[in-house]
Coordinates of C-alpha atoms in Angstrom, one line a residue:
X1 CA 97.3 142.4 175.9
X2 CA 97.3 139.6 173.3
X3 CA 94.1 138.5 175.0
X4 CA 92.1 141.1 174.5
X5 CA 93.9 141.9 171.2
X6 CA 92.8 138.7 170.0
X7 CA 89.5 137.9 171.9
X8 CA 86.9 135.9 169.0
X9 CA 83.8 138.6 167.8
X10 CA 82.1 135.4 166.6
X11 CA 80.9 132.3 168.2
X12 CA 82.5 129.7 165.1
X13 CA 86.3 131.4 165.8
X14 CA 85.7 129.8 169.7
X15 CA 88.2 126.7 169.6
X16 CA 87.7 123.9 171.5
X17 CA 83.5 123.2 171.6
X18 CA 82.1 123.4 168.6
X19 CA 79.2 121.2 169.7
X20 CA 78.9 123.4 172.4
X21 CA 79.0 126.6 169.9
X22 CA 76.5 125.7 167.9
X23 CA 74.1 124.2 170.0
X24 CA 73.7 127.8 171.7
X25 CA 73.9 129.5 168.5
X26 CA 70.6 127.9 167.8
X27 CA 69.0 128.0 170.8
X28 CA 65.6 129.2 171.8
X29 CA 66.7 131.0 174.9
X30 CA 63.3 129.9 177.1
X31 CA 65.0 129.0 179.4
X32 CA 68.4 130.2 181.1
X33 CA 71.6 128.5 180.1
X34 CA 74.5 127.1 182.7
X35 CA 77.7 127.1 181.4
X36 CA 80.0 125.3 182.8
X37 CA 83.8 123.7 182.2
X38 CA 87.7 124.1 183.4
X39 CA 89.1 127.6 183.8
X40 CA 90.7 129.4 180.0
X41 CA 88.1 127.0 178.3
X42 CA 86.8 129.9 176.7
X43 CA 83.3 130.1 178.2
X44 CA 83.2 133.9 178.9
X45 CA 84.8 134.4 175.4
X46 CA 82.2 132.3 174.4
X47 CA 78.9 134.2 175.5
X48 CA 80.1 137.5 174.4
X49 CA 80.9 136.3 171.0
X50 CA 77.7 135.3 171.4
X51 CA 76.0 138.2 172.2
X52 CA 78.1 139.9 169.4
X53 CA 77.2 137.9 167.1
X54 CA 73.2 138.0 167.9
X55 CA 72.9 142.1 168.7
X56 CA 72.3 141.3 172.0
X57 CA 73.8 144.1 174.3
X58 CA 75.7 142.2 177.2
X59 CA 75.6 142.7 180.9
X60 CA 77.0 141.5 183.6
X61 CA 75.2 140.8 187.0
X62 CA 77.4 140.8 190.0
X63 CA 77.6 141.7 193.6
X64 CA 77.7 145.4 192.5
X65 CA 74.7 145.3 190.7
X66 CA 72.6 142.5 192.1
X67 CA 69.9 144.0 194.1
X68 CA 68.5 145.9 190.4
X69 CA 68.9 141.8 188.8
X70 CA 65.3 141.5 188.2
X71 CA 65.2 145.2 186.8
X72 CA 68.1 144.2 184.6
X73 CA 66.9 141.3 183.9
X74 CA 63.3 141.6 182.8
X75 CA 63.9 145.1 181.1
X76 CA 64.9 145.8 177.4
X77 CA 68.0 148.0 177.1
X78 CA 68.3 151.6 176.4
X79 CA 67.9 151.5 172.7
X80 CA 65.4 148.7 172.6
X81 CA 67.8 146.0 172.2
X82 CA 67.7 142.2 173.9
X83 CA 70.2 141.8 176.8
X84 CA 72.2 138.9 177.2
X85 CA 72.4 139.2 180.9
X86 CA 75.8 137.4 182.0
X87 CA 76.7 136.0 185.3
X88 CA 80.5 135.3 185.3
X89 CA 81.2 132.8 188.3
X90 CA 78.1 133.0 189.6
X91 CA 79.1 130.0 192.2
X92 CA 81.1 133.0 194.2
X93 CA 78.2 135.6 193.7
X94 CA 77.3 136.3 197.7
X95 CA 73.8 136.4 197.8
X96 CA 73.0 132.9 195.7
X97 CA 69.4 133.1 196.5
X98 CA 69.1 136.3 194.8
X99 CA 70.5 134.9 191.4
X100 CA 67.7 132.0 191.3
X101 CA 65.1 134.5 191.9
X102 CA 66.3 136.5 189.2
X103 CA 66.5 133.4 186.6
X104 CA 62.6 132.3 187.7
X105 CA 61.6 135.8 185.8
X106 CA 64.3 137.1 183.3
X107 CA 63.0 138.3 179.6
X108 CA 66.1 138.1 178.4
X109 CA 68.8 135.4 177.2
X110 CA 70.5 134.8 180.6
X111 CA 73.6 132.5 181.0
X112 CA 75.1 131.5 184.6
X113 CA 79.4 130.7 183.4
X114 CA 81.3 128.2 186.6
X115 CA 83.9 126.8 186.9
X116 CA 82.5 124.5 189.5
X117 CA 79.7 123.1 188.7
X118 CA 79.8 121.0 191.0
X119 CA 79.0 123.7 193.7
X120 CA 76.6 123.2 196.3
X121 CA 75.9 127.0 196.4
X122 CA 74.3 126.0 192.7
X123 CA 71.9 123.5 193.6
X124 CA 68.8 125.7 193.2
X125 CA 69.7 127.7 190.1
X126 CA 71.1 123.9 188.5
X127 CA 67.5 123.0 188.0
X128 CA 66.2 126.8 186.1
X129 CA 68.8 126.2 183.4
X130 CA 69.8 124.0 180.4
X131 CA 73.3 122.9 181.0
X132 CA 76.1 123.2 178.3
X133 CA 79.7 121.4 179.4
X134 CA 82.7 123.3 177.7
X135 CA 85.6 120.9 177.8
X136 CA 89.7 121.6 178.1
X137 CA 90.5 122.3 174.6
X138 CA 93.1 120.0 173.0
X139 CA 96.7 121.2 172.6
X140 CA 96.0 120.9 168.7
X141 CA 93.1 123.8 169.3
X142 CA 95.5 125.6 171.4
X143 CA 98.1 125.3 168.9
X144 CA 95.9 126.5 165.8
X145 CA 94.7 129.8 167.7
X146 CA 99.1 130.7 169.1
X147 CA 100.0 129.9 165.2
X148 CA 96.7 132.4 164.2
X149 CA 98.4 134.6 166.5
X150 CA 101.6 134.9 165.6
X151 CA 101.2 135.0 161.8
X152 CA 99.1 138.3 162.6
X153 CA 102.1 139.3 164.5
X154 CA 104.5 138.6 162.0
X155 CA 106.7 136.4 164.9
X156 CA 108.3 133.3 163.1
X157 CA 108.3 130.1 165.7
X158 CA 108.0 127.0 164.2
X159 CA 105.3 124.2 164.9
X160 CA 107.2 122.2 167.3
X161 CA 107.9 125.1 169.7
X162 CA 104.4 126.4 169.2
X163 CA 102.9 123.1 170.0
X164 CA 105.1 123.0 173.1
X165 CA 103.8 126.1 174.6
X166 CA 100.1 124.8 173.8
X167 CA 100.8 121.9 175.6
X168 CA 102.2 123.5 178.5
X169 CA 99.4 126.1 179.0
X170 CA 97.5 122.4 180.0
X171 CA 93.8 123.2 177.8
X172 CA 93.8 127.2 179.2
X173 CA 93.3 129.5 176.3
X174 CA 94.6 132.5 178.1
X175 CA 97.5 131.1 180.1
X176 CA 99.2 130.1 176.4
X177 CA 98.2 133.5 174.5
X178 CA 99.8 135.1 177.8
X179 CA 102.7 132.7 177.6
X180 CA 103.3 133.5 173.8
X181 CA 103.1 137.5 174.4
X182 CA 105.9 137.1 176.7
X183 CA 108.3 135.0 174.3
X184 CA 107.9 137.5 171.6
X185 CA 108.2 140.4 173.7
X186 CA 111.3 142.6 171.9
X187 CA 111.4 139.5 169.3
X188 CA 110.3 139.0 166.0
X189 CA 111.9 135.2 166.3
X190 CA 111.0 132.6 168.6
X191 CA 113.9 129.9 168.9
X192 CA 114.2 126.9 171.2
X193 CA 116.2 128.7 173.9
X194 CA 113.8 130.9 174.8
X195 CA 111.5 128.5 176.3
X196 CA 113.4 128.6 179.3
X197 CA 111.8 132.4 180.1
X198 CA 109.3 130.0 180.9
X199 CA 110.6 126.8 182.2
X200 CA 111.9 129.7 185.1
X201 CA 108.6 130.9 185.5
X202 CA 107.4 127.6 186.3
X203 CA 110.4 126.8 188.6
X204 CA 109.2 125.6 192.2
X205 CA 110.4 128.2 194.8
X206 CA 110.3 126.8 197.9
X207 CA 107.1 127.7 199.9
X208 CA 108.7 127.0 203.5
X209 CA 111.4 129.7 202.5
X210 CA 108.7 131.8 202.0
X211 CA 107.3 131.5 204.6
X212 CA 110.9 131.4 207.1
X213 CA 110.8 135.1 205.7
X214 CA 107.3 135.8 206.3
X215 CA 107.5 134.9 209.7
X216 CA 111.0 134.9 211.3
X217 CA 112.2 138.3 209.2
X218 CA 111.6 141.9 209.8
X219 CA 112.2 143.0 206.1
X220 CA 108.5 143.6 205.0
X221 CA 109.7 144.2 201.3
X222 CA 111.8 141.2 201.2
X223 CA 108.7 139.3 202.5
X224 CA 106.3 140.9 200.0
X225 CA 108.7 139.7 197.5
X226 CA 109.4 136.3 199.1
X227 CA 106.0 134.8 197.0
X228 CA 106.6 136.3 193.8
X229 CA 108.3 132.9 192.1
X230 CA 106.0 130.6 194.1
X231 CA 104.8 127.9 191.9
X232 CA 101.7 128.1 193.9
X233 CA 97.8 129.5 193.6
X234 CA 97.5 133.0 196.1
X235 CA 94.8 131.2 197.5
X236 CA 97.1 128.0 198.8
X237 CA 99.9 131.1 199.9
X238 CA 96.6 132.1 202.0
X239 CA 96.2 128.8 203.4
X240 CA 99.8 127.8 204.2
X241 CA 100.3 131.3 206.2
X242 CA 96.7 130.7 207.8
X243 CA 98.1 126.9 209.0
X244 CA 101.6 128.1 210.5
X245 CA 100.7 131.4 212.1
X246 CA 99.5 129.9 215.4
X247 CA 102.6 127.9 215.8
X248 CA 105.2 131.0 214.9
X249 CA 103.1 134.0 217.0
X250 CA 102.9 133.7 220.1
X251 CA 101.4 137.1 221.5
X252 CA 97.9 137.4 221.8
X253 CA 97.6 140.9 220.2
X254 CA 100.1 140.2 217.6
X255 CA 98.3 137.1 216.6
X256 CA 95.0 139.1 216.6
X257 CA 96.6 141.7 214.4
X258 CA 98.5 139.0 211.7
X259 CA 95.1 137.8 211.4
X260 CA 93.2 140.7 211.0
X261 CA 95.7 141.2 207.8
X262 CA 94.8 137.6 207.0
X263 CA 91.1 138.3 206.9
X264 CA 91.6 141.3 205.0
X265 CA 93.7 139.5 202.4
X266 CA 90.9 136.8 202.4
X267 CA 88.6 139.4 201.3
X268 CA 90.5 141.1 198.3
X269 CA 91.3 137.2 197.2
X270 CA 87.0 136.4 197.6
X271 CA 86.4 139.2 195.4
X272 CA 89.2 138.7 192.9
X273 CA 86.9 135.2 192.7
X274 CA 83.8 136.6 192.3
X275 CA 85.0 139.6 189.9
X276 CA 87.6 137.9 188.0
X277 CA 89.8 141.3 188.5
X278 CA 93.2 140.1 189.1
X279 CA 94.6 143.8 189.9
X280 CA 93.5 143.0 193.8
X281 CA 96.0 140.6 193.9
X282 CA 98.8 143.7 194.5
X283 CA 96.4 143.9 198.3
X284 CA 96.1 140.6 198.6
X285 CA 99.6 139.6 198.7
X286 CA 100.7 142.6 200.4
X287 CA 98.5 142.2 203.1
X288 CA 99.3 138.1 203.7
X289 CA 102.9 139.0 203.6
X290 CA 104.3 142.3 204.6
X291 CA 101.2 142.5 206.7
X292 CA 102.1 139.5 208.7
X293 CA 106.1 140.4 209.0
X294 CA 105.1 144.0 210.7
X295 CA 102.1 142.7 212.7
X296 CA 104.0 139.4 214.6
X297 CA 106.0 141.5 217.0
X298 CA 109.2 140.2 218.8
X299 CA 107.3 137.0 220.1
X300 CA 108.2 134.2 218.3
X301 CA 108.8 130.3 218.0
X302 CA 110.5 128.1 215.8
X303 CA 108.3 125.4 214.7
X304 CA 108.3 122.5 212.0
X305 CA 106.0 123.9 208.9
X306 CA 102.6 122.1 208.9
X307 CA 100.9 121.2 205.4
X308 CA 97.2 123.0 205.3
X309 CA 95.4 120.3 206.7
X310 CA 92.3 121.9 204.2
X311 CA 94.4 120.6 201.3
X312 CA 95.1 117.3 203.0
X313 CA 91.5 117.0 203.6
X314 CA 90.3 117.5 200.3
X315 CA 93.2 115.0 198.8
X316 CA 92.1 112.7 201.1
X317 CA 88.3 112.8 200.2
X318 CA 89.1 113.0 196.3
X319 CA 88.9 109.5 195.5
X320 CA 85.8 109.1 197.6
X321 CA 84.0 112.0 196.0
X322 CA 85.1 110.7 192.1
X323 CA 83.8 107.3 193.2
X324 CA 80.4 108.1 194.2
X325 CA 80.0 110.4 191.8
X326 CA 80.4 107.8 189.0
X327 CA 78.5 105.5 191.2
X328 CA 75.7 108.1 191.0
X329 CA 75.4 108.5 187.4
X330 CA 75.2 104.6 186.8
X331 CA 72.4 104.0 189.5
X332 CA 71.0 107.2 189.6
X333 CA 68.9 107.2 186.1
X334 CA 67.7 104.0 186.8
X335 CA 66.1 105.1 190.2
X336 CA 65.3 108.9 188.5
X337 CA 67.4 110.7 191.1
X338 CA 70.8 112.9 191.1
X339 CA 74.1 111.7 192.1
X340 CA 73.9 113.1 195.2
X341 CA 70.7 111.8 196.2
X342 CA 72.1 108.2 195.6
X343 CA 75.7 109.1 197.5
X344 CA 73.2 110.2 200.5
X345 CA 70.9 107.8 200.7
X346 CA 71.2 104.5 197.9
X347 CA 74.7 103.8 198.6
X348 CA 74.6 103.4 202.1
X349 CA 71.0 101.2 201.4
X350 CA 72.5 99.1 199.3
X351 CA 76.0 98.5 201.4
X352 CA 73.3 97.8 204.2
X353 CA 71.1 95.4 201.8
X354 CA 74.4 93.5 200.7
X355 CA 76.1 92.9 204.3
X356 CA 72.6 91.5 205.2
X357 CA 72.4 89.6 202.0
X358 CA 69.1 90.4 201.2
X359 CA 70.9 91.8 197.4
X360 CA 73.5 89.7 195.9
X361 CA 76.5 91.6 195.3
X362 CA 77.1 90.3 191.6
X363 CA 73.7 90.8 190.7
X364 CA 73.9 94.5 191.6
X365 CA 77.3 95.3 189.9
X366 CA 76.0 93.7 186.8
X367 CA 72.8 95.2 187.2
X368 CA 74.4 98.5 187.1
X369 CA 77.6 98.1 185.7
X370 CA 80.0 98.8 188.4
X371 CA 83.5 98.7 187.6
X372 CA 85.8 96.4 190.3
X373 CA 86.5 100.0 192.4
X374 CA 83.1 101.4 192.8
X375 CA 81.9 97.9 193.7
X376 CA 84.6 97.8 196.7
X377 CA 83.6 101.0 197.8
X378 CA 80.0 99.6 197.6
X379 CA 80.8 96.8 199.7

């Protein structure tokens, strides 16, 4: 794969940060480094480049490996070397509390790489490390590393098209390297047509058709296959099935059992998460689909389709969320506590203070700067 093929050995050839770059290429390494930014940003490229580029021998610390952290961490390796001890998504690593312990006595350059910083499961291991934000490269970045690419590979494509694929791949690295492996594949010219290999990748398949087959069909191939051109994460496929099951299957043992394949499927998509190995997707989807379609029996109802009310829930508590975090990082500095400190416990004071009119509504949002929307979610 291209992306492996063409994976940077030295921190400067990592598009996108270079801030970021070489503000870690000159640090001390006292203390342990978060790592944090969008997915395809190029963080885990990023730290092993690193690591390349110092002599550091990397390793990983995962759920495999975690209960010898401290060993790993605190020990040199086999021929003497530094470690840069690595862990990749460490907001999905099961046992959290081991991973602060483990940063409270590492020797060694240690870096914690999230895509959710945000993450409550993080709060603890937040305040042991120095925090570095990678940001969504520009489609100009993206563009200079598929052009890179494609001169190595003798594949002529000119700049417009190139700079079309870098802007579809939205700021992830990977997704456009991947994207311009497949245009090229049995080519040695890329020409505007052949966008469209893409533009039908991209095509939304309907996810209630899936679903019609998952449920109401006895074909368990046809339903494996049914969420092959979804134009939807595995995780939301999950979540859609996990929503509608109740309403289609009506047996009690034959809901026990859909679920059971459910759960499973829950698992293998938890450690495709934590692991980043995207091969467990082939048990995943197997088991949310065909496993459903054998499992339901001959029990079933016709129902209208409900939209996860998880995803509802989390669009509806969006713009609240965005809110108070900006509130929080105008107030917050001024009364030396976190954004979340001041969603908890300042806005609700000061909403209290302001109906009361013991505080002046004005004076606070030019005391702090508060836009027109953060100071009607104030009031």
């Amino acid at each position: 794969m291209w992306t492996e093929k063409y994976k940077p050995l030295r921190a400067e050839d990592v598009l996108g940060n270079p801030k970021v770059t070489e503000d870690l290429k000159k640090y001390n390494w006292k203390t342990p480094v978060i790592l944090y930014g969008p997915p395809g940003c190029g963080k885990s490229v990023l730290a092993k480049a690193l690591a390349n580029e110092s002599g550091y021998d990397i390793v990983e610390i995962n759920d495999d490996n975690i209960k010898n952290g401290k060993t790993i961490a605190e020990s040199s390796s086999l021929f003497g070397n530094r470690k840069l001890v690595v862990f990749d998504n460490a907001d999905n690593i099961d046992d959290i509390g081991e991973v602060s312990d483990i940063l409270k006595v590492t020797k060694n350059p240690t870096i914690l790489i999230t895509s959710d910083f945000e993450s409550k499961r993080l709060a603890t291991a937040k305040k042991l490390c120095e925090k570095f934000q990678m940001r969504r490269p520009s489609p100009i970045s993206v563009a200079k590393l598929l052009e890179g690419i494609a001169s190595k590979e003798g594949i002529e494509i000119d700049k417009e098209l190139i700079k079309e694929v870098a802007e579809k791949s939205d700021g992830d690295f990977r997704a456009a390297v991947n994207d311009l492996e497949t245009l090229a594949s049995g080519r040695k010219k890329i020409i505007k047509e052949d966008l469209s290999v893409l533009e039908g990748r991209d095509r939304v398949s309907d996810i209630y058709k899936a679903l019609s087959t998952i449920f109401l069909k006895k074909d368990i191939q046809e339903s494996q296959r049914s969420t092959y051109d979804l134009d939807e994460q595995p995780q939301n496929v999950l979540l859609w099935i996990d929503e509608n099951l109740p309403s289609f299957v009506k047996g009690p043992q034959d809901i026990s059992r859909c679920f059971d394949y459910l759960s499973r499927s829950d698992i293998f998509m938890g450690r495709i998460m934590s692991r980043q190995y995207w091969g467990y997707l082939r048990y995943a989807g197997t088991l949310m689909t065909s496993g459903i379609t054998a499992s339901k029996g001959d029990k079933i109802s016709f129902a209208r389709f409900q939209f996860p009310f998880y995803i509802i829930r989390m669009g509806q508590t969006k713009k609240e969320r965005n809110l108070k975090k900006s509130i929080g990082k105008k107030i917050g500095p001024r009364l030396h506590c976190s954004s979340k400190d001041v969603a908890r416990s300042y806005i609700p004071l000061y909403r209290t203070l302001i109906q009361a009119k013991k505080l002046d509504a004005k004076t606070v949002g030019e005391e702090f700067k508060l836009e027109k929307e953060e100071m009607e979610y104030l009031l």
